[in-house]
mmCIF file of N, CA and C in Angstrom:
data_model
loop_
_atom_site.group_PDB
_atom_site.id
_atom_site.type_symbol
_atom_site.label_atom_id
_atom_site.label_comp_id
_atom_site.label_asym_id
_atom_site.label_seq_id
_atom_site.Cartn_x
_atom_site.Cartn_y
_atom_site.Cartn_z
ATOM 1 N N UNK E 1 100.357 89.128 106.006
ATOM 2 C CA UNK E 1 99.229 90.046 105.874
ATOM 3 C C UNK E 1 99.366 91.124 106.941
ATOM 4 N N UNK E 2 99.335 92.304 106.387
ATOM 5 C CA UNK E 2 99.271 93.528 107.371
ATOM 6 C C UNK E 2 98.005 94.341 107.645
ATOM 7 N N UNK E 3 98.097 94.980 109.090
ATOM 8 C CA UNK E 3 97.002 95.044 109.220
ATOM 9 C C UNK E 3 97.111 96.985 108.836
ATOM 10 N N UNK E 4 95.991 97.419 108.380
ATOM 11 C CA UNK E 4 95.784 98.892 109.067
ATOM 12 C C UNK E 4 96.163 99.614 110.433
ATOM 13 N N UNK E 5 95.262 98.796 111.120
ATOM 14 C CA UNK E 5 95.586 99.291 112.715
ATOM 15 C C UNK E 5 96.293 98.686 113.701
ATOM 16 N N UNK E 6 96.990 98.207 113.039
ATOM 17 C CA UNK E 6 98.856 98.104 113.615
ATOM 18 C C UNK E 6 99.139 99.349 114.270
ATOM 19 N N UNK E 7 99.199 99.212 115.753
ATOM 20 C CA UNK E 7 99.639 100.614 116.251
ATOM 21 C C UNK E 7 101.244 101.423 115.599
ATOM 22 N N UNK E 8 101.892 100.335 115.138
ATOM 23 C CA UNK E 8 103.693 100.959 114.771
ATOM 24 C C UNK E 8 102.693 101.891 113.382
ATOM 25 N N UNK E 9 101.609 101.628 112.999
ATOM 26 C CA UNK E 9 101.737 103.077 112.135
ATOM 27 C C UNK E 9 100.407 103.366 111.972
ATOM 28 N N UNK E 10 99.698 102.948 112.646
ATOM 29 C CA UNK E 10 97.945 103.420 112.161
ATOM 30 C C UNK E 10 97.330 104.766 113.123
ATOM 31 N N UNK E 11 98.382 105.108 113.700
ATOM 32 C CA UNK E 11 97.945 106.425 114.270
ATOM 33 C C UNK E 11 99.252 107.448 112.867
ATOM 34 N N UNK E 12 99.895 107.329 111.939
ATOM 35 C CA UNK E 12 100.012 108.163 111.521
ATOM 36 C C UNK E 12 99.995 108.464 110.129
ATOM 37 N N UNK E 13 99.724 109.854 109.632
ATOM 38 C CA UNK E 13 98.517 110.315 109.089
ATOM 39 C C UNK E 13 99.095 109.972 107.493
ATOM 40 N N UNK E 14 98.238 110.056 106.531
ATOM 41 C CA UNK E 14 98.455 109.559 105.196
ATOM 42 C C UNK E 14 98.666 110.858 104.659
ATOM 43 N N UNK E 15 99.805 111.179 103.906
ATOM 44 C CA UNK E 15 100.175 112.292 103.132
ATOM 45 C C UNK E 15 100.417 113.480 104.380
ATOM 46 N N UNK E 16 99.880 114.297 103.400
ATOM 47 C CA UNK E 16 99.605 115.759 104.329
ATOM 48 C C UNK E 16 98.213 116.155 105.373
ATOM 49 N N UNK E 17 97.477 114.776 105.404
ATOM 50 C CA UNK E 17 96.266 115.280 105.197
ATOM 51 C C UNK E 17 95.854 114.571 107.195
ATOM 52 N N UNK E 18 94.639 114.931 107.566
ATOM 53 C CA UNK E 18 94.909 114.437 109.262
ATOM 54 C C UNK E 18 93.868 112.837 108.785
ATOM 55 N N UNK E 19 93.831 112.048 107.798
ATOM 56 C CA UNK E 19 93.579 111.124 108.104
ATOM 57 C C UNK E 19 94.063 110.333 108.367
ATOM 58 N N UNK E 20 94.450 108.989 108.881
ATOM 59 C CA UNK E 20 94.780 108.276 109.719
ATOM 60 C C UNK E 20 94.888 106.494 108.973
ATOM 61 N N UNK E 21 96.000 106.338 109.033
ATOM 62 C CA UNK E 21 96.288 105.052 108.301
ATOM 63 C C UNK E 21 95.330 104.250 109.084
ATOM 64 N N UNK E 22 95.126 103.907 110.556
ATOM 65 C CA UNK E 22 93.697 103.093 110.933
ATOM 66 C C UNK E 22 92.608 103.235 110.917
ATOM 67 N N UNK E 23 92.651 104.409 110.049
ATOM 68 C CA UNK E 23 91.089 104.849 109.695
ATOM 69 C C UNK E 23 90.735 104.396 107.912
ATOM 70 N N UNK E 24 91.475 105.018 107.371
ATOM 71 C CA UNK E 24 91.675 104.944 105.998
ATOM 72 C C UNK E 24 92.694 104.758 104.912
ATOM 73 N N UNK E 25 93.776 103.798 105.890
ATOM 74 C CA UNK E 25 94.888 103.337 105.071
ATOM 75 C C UNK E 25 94.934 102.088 104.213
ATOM 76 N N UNK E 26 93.660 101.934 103.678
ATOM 77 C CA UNK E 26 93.591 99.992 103.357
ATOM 78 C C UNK E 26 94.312 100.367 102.053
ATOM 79 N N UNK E 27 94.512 101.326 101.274
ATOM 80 C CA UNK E 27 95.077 101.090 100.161
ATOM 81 C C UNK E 27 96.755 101.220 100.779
ATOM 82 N N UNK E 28 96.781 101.845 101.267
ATOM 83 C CA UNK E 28 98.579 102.130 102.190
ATOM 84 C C UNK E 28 98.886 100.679 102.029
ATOM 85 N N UNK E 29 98.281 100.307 102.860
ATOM 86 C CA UNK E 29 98.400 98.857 103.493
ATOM 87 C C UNK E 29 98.523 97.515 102.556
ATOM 88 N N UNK E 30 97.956 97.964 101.384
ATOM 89 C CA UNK E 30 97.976 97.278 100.234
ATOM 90 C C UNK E 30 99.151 97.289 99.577
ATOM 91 N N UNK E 31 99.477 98.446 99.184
ATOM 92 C CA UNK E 31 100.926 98.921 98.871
ATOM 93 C C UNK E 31 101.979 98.409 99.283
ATOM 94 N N UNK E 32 101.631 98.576 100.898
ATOM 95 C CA UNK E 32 102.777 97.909 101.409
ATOM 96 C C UNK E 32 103.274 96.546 101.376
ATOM 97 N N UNK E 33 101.943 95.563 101.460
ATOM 98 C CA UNK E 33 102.162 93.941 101.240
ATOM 99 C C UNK E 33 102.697 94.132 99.926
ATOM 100 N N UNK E 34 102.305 94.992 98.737
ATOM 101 C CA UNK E 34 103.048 94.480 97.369
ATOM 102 C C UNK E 34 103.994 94.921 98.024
ATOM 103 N N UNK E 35 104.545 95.758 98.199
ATOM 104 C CA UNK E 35 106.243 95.758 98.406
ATOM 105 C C UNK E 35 107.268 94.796 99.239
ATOM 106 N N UNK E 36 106.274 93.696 99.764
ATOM 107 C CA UNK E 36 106.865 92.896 100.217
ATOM 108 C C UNK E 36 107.260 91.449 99.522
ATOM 109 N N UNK E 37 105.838 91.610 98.609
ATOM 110 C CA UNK E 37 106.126 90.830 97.281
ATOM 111 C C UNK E 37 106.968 90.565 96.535
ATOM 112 N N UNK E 38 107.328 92.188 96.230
ATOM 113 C CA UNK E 38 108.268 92.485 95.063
ATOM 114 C C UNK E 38 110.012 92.462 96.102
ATOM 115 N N UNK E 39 110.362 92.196 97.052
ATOM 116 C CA UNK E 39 111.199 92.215 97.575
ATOM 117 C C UNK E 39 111.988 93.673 97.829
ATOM 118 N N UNK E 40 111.092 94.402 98.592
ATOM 119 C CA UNK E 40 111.707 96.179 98.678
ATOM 120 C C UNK E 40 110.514 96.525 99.784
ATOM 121 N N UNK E 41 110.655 95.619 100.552
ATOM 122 C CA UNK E 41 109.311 95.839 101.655
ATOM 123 C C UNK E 41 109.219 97.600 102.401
ATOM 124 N N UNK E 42 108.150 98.309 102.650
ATOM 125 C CA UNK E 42 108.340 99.399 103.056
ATOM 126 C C UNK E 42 106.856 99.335 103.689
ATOM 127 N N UNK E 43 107.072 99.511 105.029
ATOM 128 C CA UNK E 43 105.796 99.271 106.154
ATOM 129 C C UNK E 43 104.979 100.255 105.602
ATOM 130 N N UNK E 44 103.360 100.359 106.192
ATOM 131 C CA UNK E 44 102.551 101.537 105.595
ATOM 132 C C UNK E 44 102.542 102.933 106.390
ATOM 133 N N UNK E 45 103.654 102.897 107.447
ATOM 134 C CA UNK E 45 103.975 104.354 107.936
ATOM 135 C C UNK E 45 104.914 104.787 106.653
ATOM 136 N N UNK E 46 105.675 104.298 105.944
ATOM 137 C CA UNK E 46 106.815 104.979 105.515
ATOM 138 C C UNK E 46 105.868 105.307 103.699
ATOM 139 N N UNK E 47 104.814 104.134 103.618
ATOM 140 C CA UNK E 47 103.962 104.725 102.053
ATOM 141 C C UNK E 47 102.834 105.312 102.254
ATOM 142 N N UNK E 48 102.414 106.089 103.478
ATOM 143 C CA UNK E 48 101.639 107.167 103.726
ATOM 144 C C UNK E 48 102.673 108.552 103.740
ATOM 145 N N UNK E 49 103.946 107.973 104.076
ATOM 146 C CA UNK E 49 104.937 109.495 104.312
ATOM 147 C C UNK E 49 105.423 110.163 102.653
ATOM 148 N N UNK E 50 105.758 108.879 101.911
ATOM 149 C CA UNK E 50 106.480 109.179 100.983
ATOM 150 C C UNK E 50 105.770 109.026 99.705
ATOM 151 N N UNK E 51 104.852 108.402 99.217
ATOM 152 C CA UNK E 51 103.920 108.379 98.353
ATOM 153 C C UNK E 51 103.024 109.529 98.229
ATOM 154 N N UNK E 52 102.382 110.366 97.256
ATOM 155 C CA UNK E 52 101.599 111.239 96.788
ATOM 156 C C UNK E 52 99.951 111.009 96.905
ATOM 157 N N UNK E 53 99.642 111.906 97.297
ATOM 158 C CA UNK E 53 97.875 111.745 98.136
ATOM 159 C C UNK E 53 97.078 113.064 97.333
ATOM 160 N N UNK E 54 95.666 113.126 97.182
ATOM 161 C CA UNK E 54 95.091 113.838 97.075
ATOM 162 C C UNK E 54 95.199 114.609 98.383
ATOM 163 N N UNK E 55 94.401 115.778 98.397
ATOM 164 C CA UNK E 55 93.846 116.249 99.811
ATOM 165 C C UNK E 55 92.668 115.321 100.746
ATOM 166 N N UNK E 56 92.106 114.587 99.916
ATOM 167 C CA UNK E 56 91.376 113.773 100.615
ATOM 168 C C UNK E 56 91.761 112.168 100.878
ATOM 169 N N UNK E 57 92.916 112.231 100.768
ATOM 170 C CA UNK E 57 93.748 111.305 101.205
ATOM 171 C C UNK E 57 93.286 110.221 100.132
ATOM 172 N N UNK E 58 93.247 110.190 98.786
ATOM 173 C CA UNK E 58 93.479 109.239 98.052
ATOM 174 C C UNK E 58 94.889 109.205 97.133
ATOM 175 N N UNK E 59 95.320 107.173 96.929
ATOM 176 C CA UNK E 59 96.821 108.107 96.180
ATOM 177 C C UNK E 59 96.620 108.679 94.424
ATOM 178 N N UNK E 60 98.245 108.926 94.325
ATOM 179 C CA UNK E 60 98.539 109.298 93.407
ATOM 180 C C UNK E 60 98.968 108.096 92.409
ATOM 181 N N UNK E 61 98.679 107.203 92.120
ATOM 182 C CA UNK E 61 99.307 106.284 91.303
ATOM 183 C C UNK E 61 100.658 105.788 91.063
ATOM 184 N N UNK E 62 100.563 106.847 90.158
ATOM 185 C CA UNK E 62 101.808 106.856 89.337
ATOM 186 C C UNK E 62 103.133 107.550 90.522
ATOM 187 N N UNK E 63 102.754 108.314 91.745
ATOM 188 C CA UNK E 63 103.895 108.389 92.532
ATOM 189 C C UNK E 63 104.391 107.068 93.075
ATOM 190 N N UNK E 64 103.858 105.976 92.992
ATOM 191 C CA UNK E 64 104.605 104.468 93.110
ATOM 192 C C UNK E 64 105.414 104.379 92.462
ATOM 193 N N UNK E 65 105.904 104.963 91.062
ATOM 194 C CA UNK E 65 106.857 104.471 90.007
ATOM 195 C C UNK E 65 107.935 105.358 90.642
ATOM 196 N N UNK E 66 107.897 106.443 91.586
ATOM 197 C CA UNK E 66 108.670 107.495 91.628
ATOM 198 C C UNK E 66 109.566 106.843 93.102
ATOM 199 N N UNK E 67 108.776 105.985 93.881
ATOM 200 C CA UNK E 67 109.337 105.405 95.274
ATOM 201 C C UNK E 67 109.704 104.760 95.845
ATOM 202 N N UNK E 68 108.898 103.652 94.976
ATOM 203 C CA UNK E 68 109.469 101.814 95.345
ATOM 204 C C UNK E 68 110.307 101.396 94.348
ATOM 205 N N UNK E 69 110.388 100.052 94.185
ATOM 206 C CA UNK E 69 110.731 99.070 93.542
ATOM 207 C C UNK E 69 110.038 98.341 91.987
ATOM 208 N N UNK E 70 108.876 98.763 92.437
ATOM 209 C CA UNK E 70 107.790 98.330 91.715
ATOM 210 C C UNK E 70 107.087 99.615 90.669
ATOM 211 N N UNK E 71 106.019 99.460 89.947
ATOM 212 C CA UNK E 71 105.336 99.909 88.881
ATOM 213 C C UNK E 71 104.093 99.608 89.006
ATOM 214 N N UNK E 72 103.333 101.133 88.519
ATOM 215 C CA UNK E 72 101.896 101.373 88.705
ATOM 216 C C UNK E 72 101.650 100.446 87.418
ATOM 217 N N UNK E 73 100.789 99.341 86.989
ATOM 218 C CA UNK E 73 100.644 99.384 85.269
ATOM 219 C C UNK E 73 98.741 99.978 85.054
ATOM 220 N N UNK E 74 98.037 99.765 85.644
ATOM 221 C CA UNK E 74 96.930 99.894 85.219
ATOM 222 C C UNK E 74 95.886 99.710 86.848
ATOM 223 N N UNK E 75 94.656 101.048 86.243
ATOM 224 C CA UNK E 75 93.935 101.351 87.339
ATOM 225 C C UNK E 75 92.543 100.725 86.349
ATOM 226 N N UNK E 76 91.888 99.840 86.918
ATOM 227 C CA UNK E 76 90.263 99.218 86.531
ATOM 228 C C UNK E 76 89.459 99.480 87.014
ATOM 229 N N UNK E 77 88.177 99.440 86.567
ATOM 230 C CA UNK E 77 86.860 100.171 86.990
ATOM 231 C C UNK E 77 85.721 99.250 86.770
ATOM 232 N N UNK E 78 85.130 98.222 88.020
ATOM 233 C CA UNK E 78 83.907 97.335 87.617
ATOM 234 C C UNK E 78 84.954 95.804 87.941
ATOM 235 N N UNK E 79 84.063 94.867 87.635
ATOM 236 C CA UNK E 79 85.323 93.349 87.783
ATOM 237 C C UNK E 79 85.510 93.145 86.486
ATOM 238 N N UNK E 80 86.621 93.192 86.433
ATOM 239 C CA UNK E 80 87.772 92.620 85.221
ATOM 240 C C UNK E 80 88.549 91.110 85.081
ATOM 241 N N UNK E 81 87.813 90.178 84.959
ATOM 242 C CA UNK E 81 88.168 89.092 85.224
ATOM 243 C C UNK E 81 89.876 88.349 84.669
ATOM 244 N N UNK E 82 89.050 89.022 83.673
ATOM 245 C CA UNK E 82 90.793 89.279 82.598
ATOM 246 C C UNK E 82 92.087 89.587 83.296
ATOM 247 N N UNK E 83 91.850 90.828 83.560
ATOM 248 C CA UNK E 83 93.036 91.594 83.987
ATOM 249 C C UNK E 83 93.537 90.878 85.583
ATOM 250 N N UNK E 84 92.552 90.933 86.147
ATOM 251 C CA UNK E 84 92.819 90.023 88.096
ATOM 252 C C UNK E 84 93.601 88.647 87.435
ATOM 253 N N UNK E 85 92.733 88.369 86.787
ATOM 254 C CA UNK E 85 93.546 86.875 86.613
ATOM 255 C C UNK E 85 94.974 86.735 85.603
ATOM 256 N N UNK E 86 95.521 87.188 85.016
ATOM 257 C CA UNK E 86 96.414 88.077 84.403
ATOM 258 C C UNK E 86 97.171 87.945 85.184
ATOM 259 N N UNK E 87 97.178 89.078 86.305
ATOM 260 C CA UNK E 87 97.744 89.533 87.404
ATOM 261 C C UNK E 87 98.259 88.475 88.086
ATOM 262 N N UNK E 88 97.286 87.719 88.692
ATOM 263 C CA UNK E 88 97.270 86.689 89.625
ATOM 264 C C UNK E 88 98.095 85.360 89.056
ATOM 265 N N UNK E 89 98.726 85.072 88.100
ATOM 266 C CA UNK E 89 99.295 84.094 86.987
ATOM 267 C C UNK E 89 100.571 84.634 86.825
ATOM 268 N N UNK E 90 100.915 85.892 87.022
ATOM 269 C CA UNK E 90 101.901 86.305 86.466
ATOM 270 C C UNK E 90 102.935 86.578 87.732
ATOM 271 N N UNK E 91 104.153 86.164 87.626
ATOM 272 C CA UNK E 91 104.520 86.345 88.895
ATOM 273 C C UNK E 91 105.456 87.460 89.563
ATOM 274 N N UNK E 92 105.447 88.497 88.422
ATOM 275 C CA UNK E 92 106.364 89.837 88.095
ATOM 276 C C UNK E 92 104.778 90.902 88.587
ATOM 277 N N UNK E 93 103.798 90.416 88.635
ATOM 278 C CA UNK E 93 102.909 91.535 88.871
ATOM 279 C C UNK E 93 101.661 91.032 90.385
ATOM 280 N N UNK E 94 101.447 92.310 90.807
ATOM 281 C CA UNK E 94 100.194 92.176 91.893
ATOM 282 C C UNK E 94 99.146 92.679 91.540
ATOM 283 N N UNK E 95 97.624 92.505 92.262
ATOM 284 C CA UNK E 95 96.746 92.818 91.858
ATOM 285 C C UNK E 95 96.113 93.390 93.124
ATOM 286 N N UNK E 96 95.352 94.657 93.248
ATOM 287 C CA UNK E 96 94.867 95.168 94.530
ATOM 288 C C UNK E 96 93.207 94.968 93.983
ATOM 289 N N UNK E 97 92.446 95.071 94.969
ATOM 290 C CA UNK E 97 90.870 95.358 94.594
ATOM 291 C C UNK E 97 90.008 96.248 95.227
ATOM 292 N N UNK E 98 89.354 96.943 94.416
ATOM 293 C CA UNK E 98 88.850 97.531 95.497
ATOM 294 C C UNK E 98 87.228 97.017 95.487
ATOM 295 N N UNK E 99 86.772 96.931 96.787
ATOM 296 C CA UNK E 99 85.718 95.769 96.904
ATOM 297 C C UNK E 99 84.521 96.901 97.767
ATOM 298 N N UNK E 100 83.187 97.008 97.099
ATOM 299 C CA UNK E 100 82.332 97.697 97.887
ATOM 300 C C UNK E 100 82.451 99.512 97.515
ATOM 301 N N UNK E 101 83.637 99.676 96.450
ATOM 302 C CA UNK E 101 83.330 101.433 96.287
ATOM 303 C C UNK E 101 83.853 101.861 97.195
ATOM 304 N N UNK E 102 85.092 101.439 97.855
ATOM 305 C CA UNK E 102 85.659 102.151 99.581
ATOM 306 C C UNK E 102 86.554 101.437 99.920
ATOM 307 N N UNK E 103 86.739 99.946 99.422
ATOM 308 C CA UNK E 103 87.771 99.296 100.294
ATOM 309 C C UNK E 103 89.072 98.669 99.472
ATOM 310 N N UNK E 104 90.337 98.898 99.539
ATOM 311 C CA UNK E 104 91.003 98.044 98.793
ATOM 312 C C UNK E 104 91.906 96.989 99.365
ATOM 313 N N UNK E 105 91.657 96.028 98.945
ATOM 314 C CA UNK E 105 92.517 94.575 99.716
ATOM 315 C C UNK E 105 93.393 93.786 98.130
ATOM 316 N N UNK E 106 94.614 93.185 98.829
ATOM 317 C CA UNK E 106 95.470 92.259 97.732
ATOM 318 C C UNK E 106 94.130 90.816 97.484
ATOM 319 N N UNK E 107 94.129 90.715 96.377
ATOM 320 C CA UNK E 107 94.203 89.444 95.465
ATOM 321 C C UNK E 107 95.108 88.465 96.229
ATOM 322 N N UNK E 108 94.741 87.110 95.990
ATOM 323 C CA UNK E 108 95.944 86.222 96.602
ATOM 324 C C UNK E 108 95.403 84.881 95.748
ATOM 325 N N UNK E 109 93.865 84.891 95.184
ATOM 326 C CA UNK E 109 93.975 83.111 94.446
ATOM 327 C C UNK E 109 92.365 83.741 94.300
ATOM 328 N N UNK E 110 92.134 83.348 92.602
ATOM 329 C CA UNK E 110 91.315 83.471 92.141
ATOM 330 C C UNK E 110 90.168 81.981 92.306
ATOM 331 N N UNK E 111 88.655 82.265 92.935
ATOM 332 C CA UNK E 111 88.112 80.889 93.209
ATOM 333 C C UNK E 111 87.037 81.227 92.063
ATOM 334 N N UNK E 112 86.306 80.171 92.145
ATOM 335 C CA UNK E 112 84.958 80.458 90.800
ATOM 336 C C UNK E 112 84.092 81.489 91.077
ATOM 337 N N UNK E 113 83.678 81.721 92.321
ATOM 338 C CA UNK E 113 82.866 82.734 93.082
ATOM 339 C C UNK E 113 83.417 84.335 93.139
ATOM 340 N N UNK E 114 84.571 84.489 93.454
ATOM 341 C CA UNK E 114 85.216 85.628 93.919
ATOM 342 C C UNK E 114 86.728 85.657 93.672
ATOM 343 N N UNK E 115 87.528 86.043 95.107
ATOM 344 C CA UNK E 115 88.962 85.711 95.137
ATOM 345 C C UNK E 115 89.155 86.024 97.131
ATOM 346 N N UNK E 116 89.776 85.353 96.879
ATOM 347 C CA UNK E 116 90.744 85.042 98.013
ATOM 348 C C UNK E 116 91.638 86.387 98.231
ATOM 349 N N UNK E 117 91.839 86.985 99.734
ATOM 350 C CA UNK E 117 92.220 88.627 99.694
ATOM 351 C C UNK E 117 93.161 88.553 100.748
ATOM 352 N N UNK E 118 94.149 89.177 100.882
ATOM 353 C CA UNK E 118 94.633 89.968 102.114
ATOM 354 C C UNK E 118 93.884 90.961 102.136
ATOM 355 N N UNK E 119 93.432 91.022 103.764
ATOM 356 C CA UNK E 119 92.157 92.288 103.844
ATOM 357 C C UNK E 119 92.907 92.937 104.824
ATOM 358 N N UNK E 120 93.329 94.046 104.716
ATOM 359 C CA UNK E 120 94.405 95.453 105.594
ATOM 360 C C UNK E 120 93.296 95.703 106.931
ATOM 361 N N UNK E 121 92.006 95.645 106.595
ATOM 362 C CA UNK E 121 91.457 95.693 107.759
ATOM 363 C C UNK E 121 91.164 95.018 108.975
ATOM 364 N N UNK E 122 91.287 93.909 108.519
ATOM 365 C CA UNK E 122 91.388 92.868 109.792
ATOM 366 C C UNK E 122 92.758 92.314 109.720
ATOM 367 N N UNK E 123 93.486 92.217 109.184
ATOM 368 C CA UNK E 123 95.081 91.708 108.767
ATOM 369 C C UNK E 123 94.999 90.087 108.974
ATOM 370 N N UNK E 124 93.929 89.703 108.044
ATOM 371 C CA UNK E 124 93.398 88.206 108.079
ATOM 372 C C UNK E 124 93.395 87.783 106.269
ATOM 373 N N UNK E 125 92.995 86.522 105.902
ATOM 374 C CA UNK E 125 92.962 86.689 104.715
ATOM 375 C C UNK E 125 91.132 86.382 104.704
ATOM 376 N N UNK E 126 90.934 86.687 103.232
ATOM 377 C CA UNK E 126 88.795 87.228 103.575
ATOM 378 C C UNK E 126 88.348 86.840 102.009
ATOM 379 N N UNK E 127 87.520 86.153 102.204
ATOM 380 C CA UNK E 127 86.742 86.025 100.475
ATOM 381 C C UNK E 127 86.013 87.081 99.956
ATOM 382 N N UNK E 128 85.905 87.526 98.680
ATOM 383 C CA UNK E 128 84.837 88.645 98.343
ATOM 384 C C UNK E 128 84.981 88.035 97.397
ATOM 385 N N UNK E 129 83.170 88.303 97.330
ATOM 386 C CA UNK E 129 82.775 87.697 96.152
ATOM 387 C C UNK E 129 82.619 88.413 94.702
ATOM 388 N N UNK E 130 82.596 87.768 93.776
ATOM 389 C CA UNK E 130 82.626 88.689 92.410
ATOM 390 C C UNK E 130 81.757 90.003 92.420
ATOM 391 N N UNK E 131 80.611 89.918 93.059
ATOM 392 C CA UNK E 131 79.934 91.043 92.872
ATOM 393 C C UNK E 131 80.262 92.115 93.941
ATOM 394 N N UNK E 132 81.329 91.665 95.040
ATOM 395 C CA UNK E 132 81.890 93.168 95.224
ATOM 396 C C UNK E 132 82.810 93.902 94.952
ATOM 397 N N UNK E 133 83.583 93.251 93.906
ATOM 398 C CA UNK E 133 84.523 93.518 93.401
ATOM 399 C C UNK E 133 83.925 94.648 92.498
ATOM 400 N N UNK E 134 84.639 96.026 93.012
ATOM 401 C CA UNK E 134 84.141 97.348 92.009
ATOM 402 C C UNK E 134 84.949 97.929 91.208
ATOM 403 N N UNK E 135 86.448 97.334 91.623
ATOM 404 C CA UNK E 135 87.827 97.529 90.714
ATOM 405 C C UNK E 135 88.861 96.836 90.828
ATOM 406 N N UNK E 136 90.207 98.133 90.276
ATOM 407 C CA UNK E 136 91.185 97.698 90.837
ATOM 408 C C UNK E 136 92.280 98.214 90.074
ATOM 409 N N UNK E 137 93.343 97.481 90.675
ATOM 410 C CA UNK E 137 94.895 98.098 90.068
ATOM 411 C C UNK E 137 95.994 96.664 89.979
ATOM 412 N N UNK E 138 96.624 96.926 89.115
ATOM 413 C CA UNK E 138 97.508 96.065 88.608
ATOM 414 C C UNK E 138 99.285 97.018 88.923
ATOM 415 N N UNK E 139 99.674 96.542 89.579
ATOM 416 C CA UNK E 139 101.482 96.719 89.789
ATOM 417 C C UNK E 139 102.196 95.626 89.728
ATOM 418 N N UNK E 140 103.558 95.582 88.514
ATOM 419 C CA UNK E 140 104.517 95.555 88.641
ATOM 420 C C UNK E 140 105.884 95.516 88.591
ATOM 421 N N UNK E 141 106.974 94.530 88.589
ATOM 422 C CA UNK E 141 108.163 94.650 88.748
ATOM 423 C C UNK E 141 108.616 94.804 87.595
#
């Protein structure tokens, strides 16, 4: 589990833009554990440098298919029980979440309540429960 504010890269900035992987890299950071998954590991200094960002420092999706190893397949909206668990069963694909409208952490084991997370912000693993689950994304190999 990686953290955000890992000094080797949370002072530097996501895309073009002056925000700050320890400020607002939890999806970076997400990225990066899948790529460690998928065996093509790339820390979250090098997928804030080389991955595609809005101006407001959100990514580009589909610039994942263009950088790693891995594949964007699908962006979700609300909890998708289906699709997380899908994900989470399958062992060619990852599942990110984004929890609360702001935060995105890896999936790691679906419980009756919620799921089980790598959380980029504390670089711990963290329960969230079904009802904060507000999305998500499916990548992979």
């Amino acid at each position: 589990i990686l953290s955000q504010q890992d000094p080797r890269w949370g002072f530097k900035p996501i895309g073009n833009t002056n925000y700050l992987i320890k400020d607002w890299g939890c999806v970076v950071t997400s990225i990066s554990m899948a790529s460690s998954y998928f065996n093509c590991f790339q820390n979250p200094g090098w997928m804030a440098k080389n991955l595609t960002y809005t101006k407001d420092a959100k990514i580009i999706w589909q610039s994942i298919d263009q950088k790693t190893c891995f594949k964007f397949e699908w962006r979700f909206y609300g909890l998708s029980h289906n699709i997380i668990r899908e994900a989470l069963s399958n062992p060619r694909k990852v599942c990110l979440l984004q929890v609360f409208n702001r935060h995105w952490v890896v999936a790691t084991r679906n419980l009756f309540t919620g799921y089980q997370t790598a959380d980029p912000w504390t670089g711990t693993s963290k329960y969230y429960s079904n009802s904060a689950v507000s999305g998500g994304t499916v990548l992979k190999i």
